[in-house]
Amino acid sequence: MVFGGKGANQAVAAIRAKGDVAYIAKVGNDLFGKNMKNHFEREGFRQDLILTDVNEPTGIAQIFVSKKGENSIAVAPGANMKLLPKDIEPFTDLIINAKVVLLQLETPLETVEYIADIAYQNNVKLILNPAPAQKLSENLLKKVWLITPNETEASLLTGIEVTDNQSAEKAANCLLQLGIRNVIVTLGKNGSLLSNEKGVQHFKAFQVEAVDSTAAGDVFNGTLATAITNEEPLTKAINFAAAAAAISVTKEGAQPSIPTRKEIDNFLAKHKAT
């Protein structure tokens, strides 16, 4: 048993990369929840932002990993799906004063939309990792500054089957037409692409021996957000995030695989994307 969860993975990735992180979450009033709160405290998160639901258990997941390092995940979301707009309301100032707000879809869509509205109205950069994959409204998508779908998520959002760079570019262009400012389509071992008003740029992946791809996307998003808050250009932020994700797939588990800033810097000093 190891700590995980999309939001938690992304927050831990951001804080280990030396980000200044305010992480809002909800756990159950059970052993898993108490253990997670202790873990979050050790990582450096504010305890008043880790809420407890007295009726629902802490979210858990069963993860199967193939010999190639690929995974299949079954999630019982529990208290995750009880993180509601009323829970977020007391912390509105944190959203308004943030440089970046990072969201994913393992919380209720109404909560995602509520936070997106606050960020949009206050000109806060909103990064949306649209995972687990689901359809999203144009009203939500137009408020997104940066979206980071993988092939499956990009396909679902646009109706364009993403199988290669060309189809990824078409899907990214479709998302830009909805009003999103920047699109990063992550392509696993094939790297990623960035599409915005400046055009399209492809990024190759770092070649490593994959052991377990669990949380790689979360690591990418969390470290990407940290780099953006440090006002790095998107191209440099993507390279930084790709290095962190590459490190993570060489280790087993979700949060145990998340690298520190020192590990990322050392990796970048020794490797180039190929």
PDB file of C-alpha atoms in Angstrom:
ATOM      1  CA  MET A   1       0.000   0.000   0.000  1.00  0.00           C
ATOM      2  CA  VAL A   2       1.383   3.380  -1.080  1.00  0.00           C
ATOM      3  CA  PHE A   3       0.051   6.922  -1.144  1.00  0.00           C
ATOM      4  CA  GLY A   4      -1.551   8.079  -4.383  1.00  0.00           C
ATOM      5  CA  GLY A   5      -4.536   9.862  -5.922  1.00  0.00           C
ATOM      6  CA  LYS A   6      -4.313  12.241  -8.878  1.00  0.00           C
ATOM      7  CA  GLY A   7      -4.576  15.500  -6.946  1.00  0.00           C
ATOM      8  CA  ALA A   8      -2.286  14.270  -4.203  1.00  0.00           C
ATOM      9  CA  ASN A   9       0.299  13.005  -6.683  1.00  0.00           C
ATOM     10  CA  GLN A  10       0.316  16.328  -8.507  1.00  0.00           C
ATOM     11  CA  ALA A  11       0.578  18.317  -5.289  1.00  0.00           C
ATOM     12  CA  VAL A  12       3.420  16.157  -3.969  1.00  0.00           C
ATOM     13  CA  ALA A  13       5.228  16.430  -7.317  1.00  0.00           C
ATOM     14  CA  ALA A  14       4.876  20.218  -7.168  1.00  0.00           C
ATOM     15  CA  ILE A  15       6.083  20.583  -3.591  1.00  0.00           C
ATOM     16  CA  ARG A  16       9.022  18.178  -4.046  1.00  0.00           C
ATOM     17  CA  ALA A  17      10.051  20.292  -7.039  1.00  0.00           C
ATOM     18  CA  LYS A  18      10.247  23.238  -4.608  1.00  0.00           C
ATOM     19  CA  GLY A  19       6.862  24.718  -5.470  1.00  0.00           C
ATOM     20  CA  ASP A  20       4.928  26.866  -2.987  1.00  0.00           C
ATOM     21  CA  VAL A  21       1.795  24.713  -2.840  1.00  0.00           C
ATOM     22  CA  ALA A  22      -1.623  25.070  -1.219  1.00  0.00           C
ATOM     23  CA  TYR A  23      -3.301  21.679  -1.647  1.00  0.00           C
ATOM     24  CA  ILE A  24      -7.036  21.311  -0.913  1.00  0.00           C
ATOM     25  CA  ALA A  25      -8.361  17.759  -0.576  1.00  0.00           C
ATOM     26  CA  LYS A  26     -10.799  15.577   1.328  1.00  0.00           C
ATOM     27  CA  VAL A  27     -10.163  12.198   2.971  1.00  0.00           C
ATOM     28  CA  GLY A  28     -12.337   9.854   5.025  1.00  0.00           C
ATOM     29  CA  ASN A  29     -12.463   9.479   8.793  1.00  0.00           C
ATOM     30  CA  ASP A  30     -10.611   6.171   8.682  1.00  0.00           C
ATOM     31  CA  LEU A  31      -7.116   4.754   9.012  1.00  0.00           C
ATOM     32  CA  PHE A  32      -6.224   5.584   5.406  1.00  0.00           C
ATOM     33  CA  GLY A  33      -7.344   9.173   5.933  1.00  0.00           C
ATOM     34  CA  LYS A  34      -5.364   9.576   9.154  1.00  0.00           C
ATOM     35  CA  ASN A  35      -2.287   8.079   7.537  1.00  0.00           C
ATOM     36  CA  MET A  36      -2.632  10.404   4.552  1.00  0.00           C
ATOM     37  CA  LYS A  37      -2.971  13.458   6.782  1.00  0.00           C
ATOM     38  CA  ASN A  38       0.228  12.490   8.575  1.00  0.00           C
ATOM     39  CA  HIS A  39       1.925  11.933   5.232  1.00  0.00           C
ATOM     40  CA  PHE A  40       0.764  15.298   3.905  1.00  0.00           C
ATOM     41  CA  GLU A  41       2.094  17.003   7.025  1.00  0.00           C
ATOM     42  CA  ARG A  42       5.504  15.391   6.467  1.00  0.00           C
ATOM     43  CA  GLU A  43       5.466  16.606   2.861  1.00  0.00           C
ATOM     44  CA  GLY A  44       4.859  20.156   4.066  1.00  0.00           C
ATOM     45  CA  PHE A  45       1.176  20.771   3.273  1.00  0.00           C
ATOM     46  CA  ARG A  46      -1.132  22.903   5.400  1.00  0.00           C
ATOM     47  CA  GLN A  47      -3.305  20.642   7.561  1.00  0.00           C
ATOM     48  CA  ASP A  48      -6.319  22.974   7.545  1.00  0.00           C
ATOM     49  CA  LEU A  49      -6.676  22.385   3.804  1.00  0.00           C
ATOM     50  CA  ILE A  50      -6.962  18.590   4.201  1.00  0.00           C
ATOM     51  CA  LEU A  51     -10.656  18.135   4.963  1.00  0.00           C
ATOM     52  CA  THR A  52     -12.395  15.054   6.402  1.00  0.00           C
ATOM     53  CA  ASP A  53     -15.707  13.511   5.378  1.00  0.00           C
ATOM     54  CA  VAL A  54     -17.353  11.624   8.233  1.00  0.00           C
ATOM     55  CA  ASN A  55     -19.524   9.426   5.998  1.00  0.00           C
ATOM     56  CA  GLU A  56     -17.356   8.403   3.049  1.00  0.00           C
ATOM     57  CA  PRO A  57     -14.130   6.363   3.219  1.00  0.00           C
ATOM     58  CA  THR A  58     -10.846   7.671   1.875  1.00  0.00           C
ATOM     59  CA  GLY A  59     -10.472   7.161  -1.872  1.00  0.00           C
ATOM     60  CA  ILE A  60      -8.435   4.115  -2.870  1.00  0.00           C
ATOM     61  CA  ALA A  61      -7.284   2.465  -6.093  1.00  0.00           C
ATOM     62  CA  GLN A  62      -6.201  -0.988  -7.229  1.00  0.00           C
ATOM     63  CA  ILE A  63      -3.359  -0.743  -9.749  1.00  0.00           C
ATOM     64  CA  PHE A  64      -2.210  -3.505 -12.087  1.00  0.00           C
ATOM     65  CA  VAL A  65       1.200  -3.065 -13.728  1.00  0.00           C
ATOM     66  CA  SER A  66       2.370  -5.066 -16.753  1.00  0.00           C
ATOM     67  CA  LYS A  67       5.906  -6.321 -17.344  1.00  0.00           C
ATOM     68  CA  LYS A  68       6.339  -3.388 -19.754  1.00  0.00           C
ATOM     69  CA  GLY A  69       5.543  -0.911 -16.972  1.00  0.00           C
ATOM     70  CA  GLU A  70       2.079  -0.009 -18.285  1.00  0.00           C
ATOM     71  CA  ASN A  71      -0.801   0.199 -15.828  1.00  0.00           C
ATOM     72  CA  SER A  72      -4.522  -0.336 -15.447  1.00  0.00           C
ATOM     73  CA  ILE A  73      -6.268   1.346 -12.521  1.00  0.00           C
ATOM     74  CA  ALA A  74      -9.635   0.770 -10.813  1.00  0.00           C
ATOM     75  CA  VAL A  75     -10.641   3.617  -8.489  1.00  0.00           C
ATOM     76  CA  ALA A  76     -13.086   3.761  -5.563  1.00  0.00           C
ATOM     77  CA  PRO A  77     -13.217   7.571  -5.158  1.00  0.00           C
ATOM     78  CA  GLY A  78     -14.921   7.741  -1.756  1.00  0.00           C
ATOM     79  CA  ALA A  79     -14.393  11.105  -0.047  1.00  0.00           C
ATOM     80  CA  ASN A  80     -12.813  12.558  -3.218  1.00  0.00           C
ATOM     81  CA  MET A  81     -16.303  12.932  -4.673  1.00  0.00           C
ATOM     82  CA  LYS A  82     -17.504  14.783  -1.579  1.00  0.00           C
ATOM     83  CA  LEU A  83     -15.138  17.727  -2.107  1.00  0.00           C
ATOM     84  CA  LEU A  84     -17.853  20.240  -2.978  1.00  0.00           C
ATOM     85  CA  PRO A  85     -17.918  23.973  -3.820  1.00  0.00           C
ATOM     86  CA  LYS A  86     -19.036  24.764  -0.252  1.00  0.00           C
ATOM     87  CA  ASP A  87     -15.786  23.164   0.963  1.00  0.00           C
ATOM     88  CA  ILE A  88     -13.742  25.366  -1.363  1.00  0.00           C
ATOM     89  CA  GLU A  89     -15.539  28.627  -0.546  1.00  0.00           C
ATOM     90  CA  PRO A  90     -13.573  29.415   2.664  1.00  0.00           C
ATOM     91  CA  PHE A  91     -10.331  29.191   0.673  1.00  0.00           C
ATOM     92  CA  THR A  92     -11.314  31.463  -2.231  1.00  0.00           C
ATOM     93  CA  ASP A  93      -8.495  33.902  -1.442  1.00  0.00           C
ATOM     94  CA  LEU A  94      -5.928  31.144  -2.040  1.00  0.00           C
ATOM     95  CA  ILE A  95      -7.291  30.707  -5.567  1.00  0.00           C
ATOM     96  CA  ILE A  96      -7.475  34.439  -6.276  1.00  0.00           C
ATOM     97  CA  ASN A  97      -3.892  35.003  -5.106  1.00  0.00           C
ATOM     98  CA  ALA A  98      -2.364  31.949  -6.773  1.00  0.00           C
ATOM     99  CA  LYS A  99      -0.009  32.214  -9.728  1.00  0.00           C
ATOM    100  CA  VAL A 100      -1.349  28.912 -11.047  1.00  0.00           C
ATOM    101  CA  VAL A 101      -4.322  26.702 -10.176  1.00  0.00           C
ATOM    102  CA  LEU A 102      -3.945  23.044 -11.145  1.00  0.00           C
ATOM    103  CA  LEU A 103      -7.067  20.866 -11.400  1.00  0.00           C
ATOM    104  CA  GLN A 104      -7.825  17.266 -12.365  1.00  0.00           C
ATOM    105  CA  LEU A 105     -11.038  15.239 -12.615  1.00  0.00           C
ATOM    106  CA  GLU A 106     -10.960  12.914  -9.596  1.00  0.00           C
ATOM    107  CA  THR A 107     -13.188  15.434  -7.815  1.00  0.00           C
ATOM    108  CA  PRO A 108     -16.782  16.429  -8.684  1.00  0.00           C
ATOM    109  CA  LEU A 109     -17.158  18.325 -11.958  1.00  0.00           C
ATOM    110  CA  GLU A 110     -19.218  21.001 -10.206  1.00  0.00           C
ATOM    111  CA  THR A 111     -16.217  21.705  -7.968  1.00  0.00           C
ATOM    112  CA  VAL A 112     -13.871  21.883 -10.954  1.00  0.00           C
ATOM    113  CA  GLU A 113     -16.250  24.335 -12.651  1.00  0.00           C
ATOM    114  CA  TYR A 114     -16.601  26.399  -9.467  1.00  0.00           C
ATOM    115  CA  ILE A 115     -12.828  26.776  -9.096  1.00  0.00           C
ATOM    116  CA  ALA A 116     -12.419  27.453 -12.827  1.00  0.00           C
ATOM    117  CA  ASP A 117     -14.922  30.326 -12.565  1.00  0.00           C
ATOM    118  CA  ILE A 118     -12.993  31.941  -9.700  1.00  0.00           C
ATOM    119  CA  ALA A 119      -9.664  31.582 -11.494  1.00  0.00           C
ATOM    120  CA  TYR A 120     -11.040  32.910 -14.788  1.00  0.00           C
ATOM    121  CA  GLN A 121     -12.745  35.915 -13.186  1.00  0.00           C
ATOM    122  CA  ASN A 122      -9.502  36.849 -11.423  1.00  0.00           C
ATOM    123  CA  ASN A 123      -7.108  36.252 -14.355  1.00  0.00           C
ATOM    124  CA  VAL A 124      -5.387  33.338 -12.612  1.00  0.00           C
ATOM    125  CA  LYS A 125      -3.694  30.821 -14.895  1.00  0.00           C
ATOM    126  CA  LEU A 126      -5.737  27.605 -14.792  1.00  0.00           C
ATOM    127  CA  ILE A 127      -4.096  24.315 -15.743  1.00  0.00           C
ATOM    128  CA  LEU A 128      -6.509  21.443 -16.303  1.00  0.00           C
ATOM    129  CA  ASN A 129      -5.314  17.864 -16.446  1.00  0.00           C
ATOM    130  CA  PRO A 130      -8.491  16.308 -17.954  1.00  0.00           C
ATOM    131  CA  ALA A 131      -8.052  12.931 -16.281  1.00  0.00           C
ATOM    132  CA  PRO A 132      -9.689  10.524 -15.724  1.00  0.00           C
ATOM    133  CA  ALA A 133     -11.021  11.078 -19.250  1.00  0.00           C
ATOM    134  CA  GLN A 134     -14.534  12.476 -19.582  1.00  0.00           C
ATOM    135  CA  LYS A 135     -16.489  14.888 -21.767  1.00  0.00           C
ATOM    136  CA  LEU A 136     -16.271  18.528 -20.697  1.00  0.00           C
ATOM    137  CA  SER A 137     -18.402  21.540 -21.599  1.00  0.00           C
ATOM    138  CA  GLU A 138     -17.173  24.318 -23.874  1.00  0.00           C
ATOM    139  CA  ASN A 139     -18.082  26.744 -21.089  1.00  0.00           C
ATOM    140  CA  LEU A 140     -15.480  25.110 -18.833  1.00  0.00           C
ATOM    141  CA  LEU A 141     -12.833  24.626 -21.498  1.00  0.00           C
ATOM    142  CA  LYS A 142     -12.809  28.272 -22.609  1.00  0.00           C
ATOM    143  CA  LYS A 143     -11.709  29.254 -19.084  1.00  0.00           C
ATOM    144  CA  VAL A 144      -8.621  27.037 -19.227  1.00  0.00           C
ATOM    145  CA  TRP A 145      -5.214  28.663 -19.763  1.00  0.00           C
ATOM    146  CA  LEU A 146      -3.436  25.337 -20.312  1.00  0.00           C
ATOM    147  CA  ILE A 147      -4.838  21.833 -20.819  1.00  0.00           C
ATOM    148  CA  THR A 148      -2.691  18.679 -20.696  1.00  0.00           C
ATOM    149  CA  PRO A 149      -4.540  15.686 -22.181  1.00  0.00           C
ATOM    150  CA  ASN A 150      -2.908  12.406 -23.148  1.00  0.00           C
ATOM    151  CA  GLU A 151      -3.900  10.640 -26.383  1.00  0.00           C
ATOM    152  CA  THR A 152      -7.036   9.058 -24.900  1.00  0.00           C
ATOM    153  CA  GLU A 153      -8.233  12.263 -23.239  1.00  0.00           C
ATOM    154  CA  ALA A 154      -7.548  14.393 -26.311  1.00  0.00           C
ATOM    155  CA  SER A 155      -9.503  11.916 -28.434  1.00  0.00           C
ATOM    156  CA  LEU A 156     -12.504  12.005 -26.093  1.00  0.00           C
ATOM    157  CA  LEU A 157     -12.526  15.814 -25.823  1.00  0.00           C
ATOM    158  CA  THR A 158     -12.308  16.451 -29.566  1.00  0.00           C
ATOM    159  CA  GLY A 159     -13.687  13.387 -31.345  1.00  0.00           C
ATOM    160  CA  ILE A 160     -10.377  13.123 -33.228  1.00  0.00           C
ATOM    161  CA  GLU A 161      -8.634   9.785 -32.702  1.00  0.00           C
ATOM    162  CA  VAL A 162      -5.091  10.623 -31.609  1.00  0.00           C
ATOM    163  CA  THR A 163      -2.638   7.992 -32.834  1.00  0.00           C
ATOM    164  CA  ASP A 164       0.375  10.029 -34.012  1.00  0.00           C
ATOM    165  CA  ASN A 165       1.831  13.542 -34.121  1.00  0.00           C
ATOM    166  CA  GLN A 166      -0.381  14.631 -37.011  1.00  0.00           C
ATOM    167  CA  SER A 167      -3.630  13.626 -35.320  1.00  0.00           C
ATOM    168  CA  ALA A 168      -2.380  15.100 -32.030  1.00  0.00           C
ATOM    169  CA  GLU A 169      -1.849  18.425 -33.798  1.00  0.00           C
ATOM    170  CA  LYS A 170      -5.397  18.321 -35.179  1.00  0.00           C
ATOM    171  CA  ALA A 171      -6.839  17.583 -31.740  1.00  0.00           C
ATOM    172  CA  ALA A 172      -4.778  20.364 -30.172  1.00  0.00           C
ATOM    173  CA  ASN A 173      -5.992  22.836 -32.802  1.00  0.00           C
ATOM    174  CA  CYS A 174      -9.574  21.815 -32.075  1.00  0.00           C
ATOM    175  CA  LEU A 175      -9.044  22.574 -28.369  1.00  0.00           C
ATOM    176  CA  LEU A 176      -7.498  25.961 -29.191  1.00  0.00           C
ATOM    177  CA  GLN A 177     -10.590  26.832 -31.217  1.00  0.00           C
ATOM    178  CA  LEU A 178     -12.674  26.319 -28.071  1.00  0.00           C
ATOM    179  CA  GLY A 179     -10.814  29.190 -26.418  1.00  0.00           C
ATOM    180  CA  ILE A 180      -8.062  27.354 -24.532  1.00  0.00           C
ATOM    181  CA  ARG A 181      -4.842  29.389 -24.682  1.00  0.00           C
ATOM    182  CA  ASN A 182      -2.284  26.560 -24.591  1.00  0.00           C
ATOM    183  CA  VAL A 183      -2.519  22.818 -25.273  1.00  0.00           C
ATOM    184  CA  ILE A 184       0.061  20.200 -24.317  1.00  0.00           C
ATOM    185  CA  VAL A 185      -0.757  16.710 -25.613  1.00  0.00           C
ATOM    186  CA  THR A 186       1.349  14.123 -23.797  1.00  0.00           C
ATOM    187  CA  LEU A 187       2.292  11.141 -25.958  1.00  0.00           C
ATOM    188  CA  GLY A 188       4.085   8.828 -23.531  1.00  0.00           C
ATOM    189  CA  LYS A 189       7.325   7.482 -24.942  1.00  0.00           C
ATOM    190  CA  ASN A 190       6.758   9.664 -28.023  1.00  0.00           C
ATOM    191  CA  GLY A 191       7.131  12.846 -25.987  1.00  0.00           C
ATOM    192  CA  SER A 192       4.625  15.680 -26.191  1.00  0.00           C
ATOM    193  CA  LEU A 193       3.558  18.638 -28.274  1.00  0.00           C
ATOM    194  CA  LEU A 194       2.739  22.224 -27.377  1.00  0.00           C
ATOM    195  CA  SER A 195       0.219  24.132 -29.453  1.00  0.00           C
ATOM    196  CA  ASN A 196      -0.759  27.788 -29.017  1.00  0.00           C
ATOM    197  CA  GLU A 197      -1.034  31.013 -31.018  1.00  0.00           C
ATOM    198  CA  LYS A 198       2.710  30.842 -31.700  1.00  0.00           C
ATOM    199  CA  GLY A 199       2.340  27.515 -33.513  1.00  0.00           C
ATOM    200  CA  VAL A 200       3.167  23.887 -32.741  1.00  0.00           C
ATOM    201  CA  GLN A 201       6.319  22.562 -31.107  1.00  0.00           C
ATOM    202  CA  HIS A 202       7.216  18.896 -30.589  1.00  0.00           C
ATOM    203  CA  PHE A 203       9.214  17.618 -27.623  1.00  0.00           C
ATOM    204  CA  LYS A 204      10.966  14.262 -27.620  1.00  0.00           C
ATOM    205  CA  ALA A 205      10.847  12.003 -24.585  1.00  0.00           C
ATOM    206  CA  PHE A 206      13.766  11.059 -22.372  1.00  0.00           C
ATOM    207  CA  GLN A 207      14.595   7.400 -22.999  1.00  0.00           C
ATOM    208  CA  VAL A 208      14.589   5.400 -19.761  1.00  0.00           C
ATOM    209  CA  GLU A 209      13.851   1.822 -18.700  1.00  0.00           C
ATOM    210  CA  ALA A 210      10.210   1.932 -17.586  1.00  0.00           C
ATOM    211  CA  VAL A 211       9.279  -0.095 -14.515  1.00  0.00           C
ATOM    212  CA  ASP A 212       5.903   1.453 -13.606  1.00  0.00           C
ATOM    213  CA  SER A 213       4.160   4.324 -15.388  1.00  0.00           C
ATOM    214  CA  THR A 214       1.766   4.947 -12.473  1.00  0.00           C
ATOM    215  CA  ALA A 215       1.583   8.692 -11.640  1.00  0.00           C
ATOM    216  CA  ALA A 216       3.838   9.728 -14.541  1.00  0.00           C
ATOM    217  CA  GLY A 217       1.171  12.068 -15.904  1.00  0.00           C
ATOM    218  CA  ASP A 218       0.580  13.497 -12.448  1.00  0.00           C
ATOM    219  CA  VAL A 219       4.300  14.079 -11.951  1.00  0.00           C
ATOM    220  CA  PHE A 220       4.419  15.850 -15.306  1.00  0.00           C
ATOM    221  CA  ASN A 221       1.547  18.151 -14.353  1.00  0.00           C
ATOM    222  CA  GLY A 222       2.733  18.950 -10.849  1.00  0.00           C
ATOM    223  CA  THR A 223       6.285  19.787 -11.855  1.00  0.00           C
ATOM    224  CA  LEU A 224       5.041  21.680 -14.911  1.00  0.00           C
ATOM    225  CA  ALA A 225       2.892  23.870 -12.632  1.00  0.00           C
ATOM    226  CA  THR A 226       5.874  24.555 -10.367  1.00  0.00           C
ATOM    227  CA  ALA A 227       8.043  25.584 -13.305  1.00  0.00           C
ATOM    228  CA  ILE A 228       5.312  27.911 -14.582  1.00  0.00           C
ATOM    229  CA  THR A 229       4.942  29.561 -11.165  1.00  0.00           C
ATOM    230  CA  ASN A 230       8.692  30.179 -11.341  1.00  0.00           C
ATOM    231  CA  GLU A 231       7.940  32.042 -14.586  1.00  0.00           C
ATOM    232  CA  GLU A 232       9.850  29.618 -16.775  1.00  0.00           C
ATOM    233  CA  PRO A 233       8.863  29.728 -20.473  1.00  0.00           C
ATOM    234  CA  LEU A 234       6.557  26.874 -21.430  1.00  0.00           C
ATOM    235  CA  THR A 235       9.246  25.163 -23.506  1.00  0.00           C
ATOM    236  CA  LYS A 236      11.623  24.995 -20.549  1.00  0.00           C
ATOM    237  CA  ALA A 237       8.794  24.021 -18.172  1.00  0.00           C
ATOM    238  CA  ILE A 238       7.851  21.114 -20.426  1.00  0.00           C
ATOM    239  CA  ASN A 239      11.429  19.838 -20.506  1.00  0.00           C
ATOM    240  CA  PHE A 240      11.623  20.061 -16.706  1.00  0.00           C
ATOM    241  CA  ALA A 241       8.312  18.205 -16.314  1.00  0.00           C
ATOM    242  CA  ALA A 242       9.288  15.541 -18.851  1.00  0.00           C
ATOM    243  CA  ALA A 243      12.490  14.857 -16.917  1.00  0.00           C
ATOM    244  CA  ALA A 244      10.524  14.451 -13.678  1.00  0.00           C
ATOM    245  CA  ALA A 245       8.060  12.086 -15.365  1.00  0.00           C
ATOM    246  CA  ALA A 246      10.923  10.069 -16.875  1.00  0.00           C
ATOM    247  CA  ILE A 247      12.458   9.600 -13.431  1.00  0.00           C
ATOM    248  CA  SER A 248       9.096   8.515 -12.000  1.00  0.00           C
ATOM    249  CA  VAL A 249       8.571   5.648 -14.452  1.00  0.00           C
ATOM    250  CA  THR A 250      11.873   4.082 -13.363  1.00  0.00           C
ATOM    251  CA  LYS A 251      10.441   3.486  -9.872  1.00  0.00           C
ATOM    252  CA  GLU A 252       7.478   1.488  -8.571  1.00  0.00           C
ATOM    253  CA  GLY A 253       4.380   3.039  -7.040  1.00  0.00           C
ATOM    254  CA  ALA A 254       2.673   6.414  -7.218  1.00  0.00           C
ATOM    255  CA  GLN A 255       4.108   8.882  -4.701  1.00  0.00           C
ATOM    256  CA  PRO A 256       7.207   6.782  -3.883  1.00  0.00           C
ATOM    257  CA  SER A 257       8.244   7.345  -7.511  1.00  0.00           C
ATOM    258  CA  ILE A 258       7.966  11.166  -7.403  1.00  0.00           C
ATOM    259  CA  PRO A 259      11.407  12.799  -7.638  1.00  0.00           C
ATOM    260  CA  THR A 260      12.822  15.712  -5.665  1.00  0.00           C
ATOM    261  CA  ARG A 261      14.087  18.923  -7.265  1.00  0.00           C
ATOM    262  CA  LYS A 262      17.666  17.735  -6.771  1.00  0.00           C
ATOM    263  CA  GLU A 263      16.931  14.464  -8.607  1.00  0.00           C
ATOM    264  CA  ILE A 264      15.363  16.372 -11.501  1.00  0.00           C
ATOM    265  CA  ASP A 265      18.264  18.814 -11.790  1.00  0.00           C
ATOM    266  CA  ASN A 266      20.798  15.955 -11.672  1.00  0.00           C
ATOM    267  CA  PHE A 267      18.865  14.050 -14.333  1.00  0.00           C
ATOM    268  CA  LEU A 268      18.740  17.081 -16.645  1.00  0.00           C
ATOM    269  CA  ALA A 269      22.468  17.576 -16.212  1.00  0.00           C
ATOM    270  CA  LYS A 270      23.120  14.029 -17.455  1.00  0.00           C
ATOM    271  CA  HIS A 271      20.410  13.424 -20.038  1.00  0.00           C
ATOM    272  CA  LYS A 272      19.037  14.908 -23.193  1.00  0.00           C
ATOM    273  CA  ALA A 273      15.666  14.065 -24.728  1.00  0.00           C
ATOM    274  CA  THR A 274      16.146  11.796 -27.738  1.00  0.00           C
TER     275      THR A 274
END
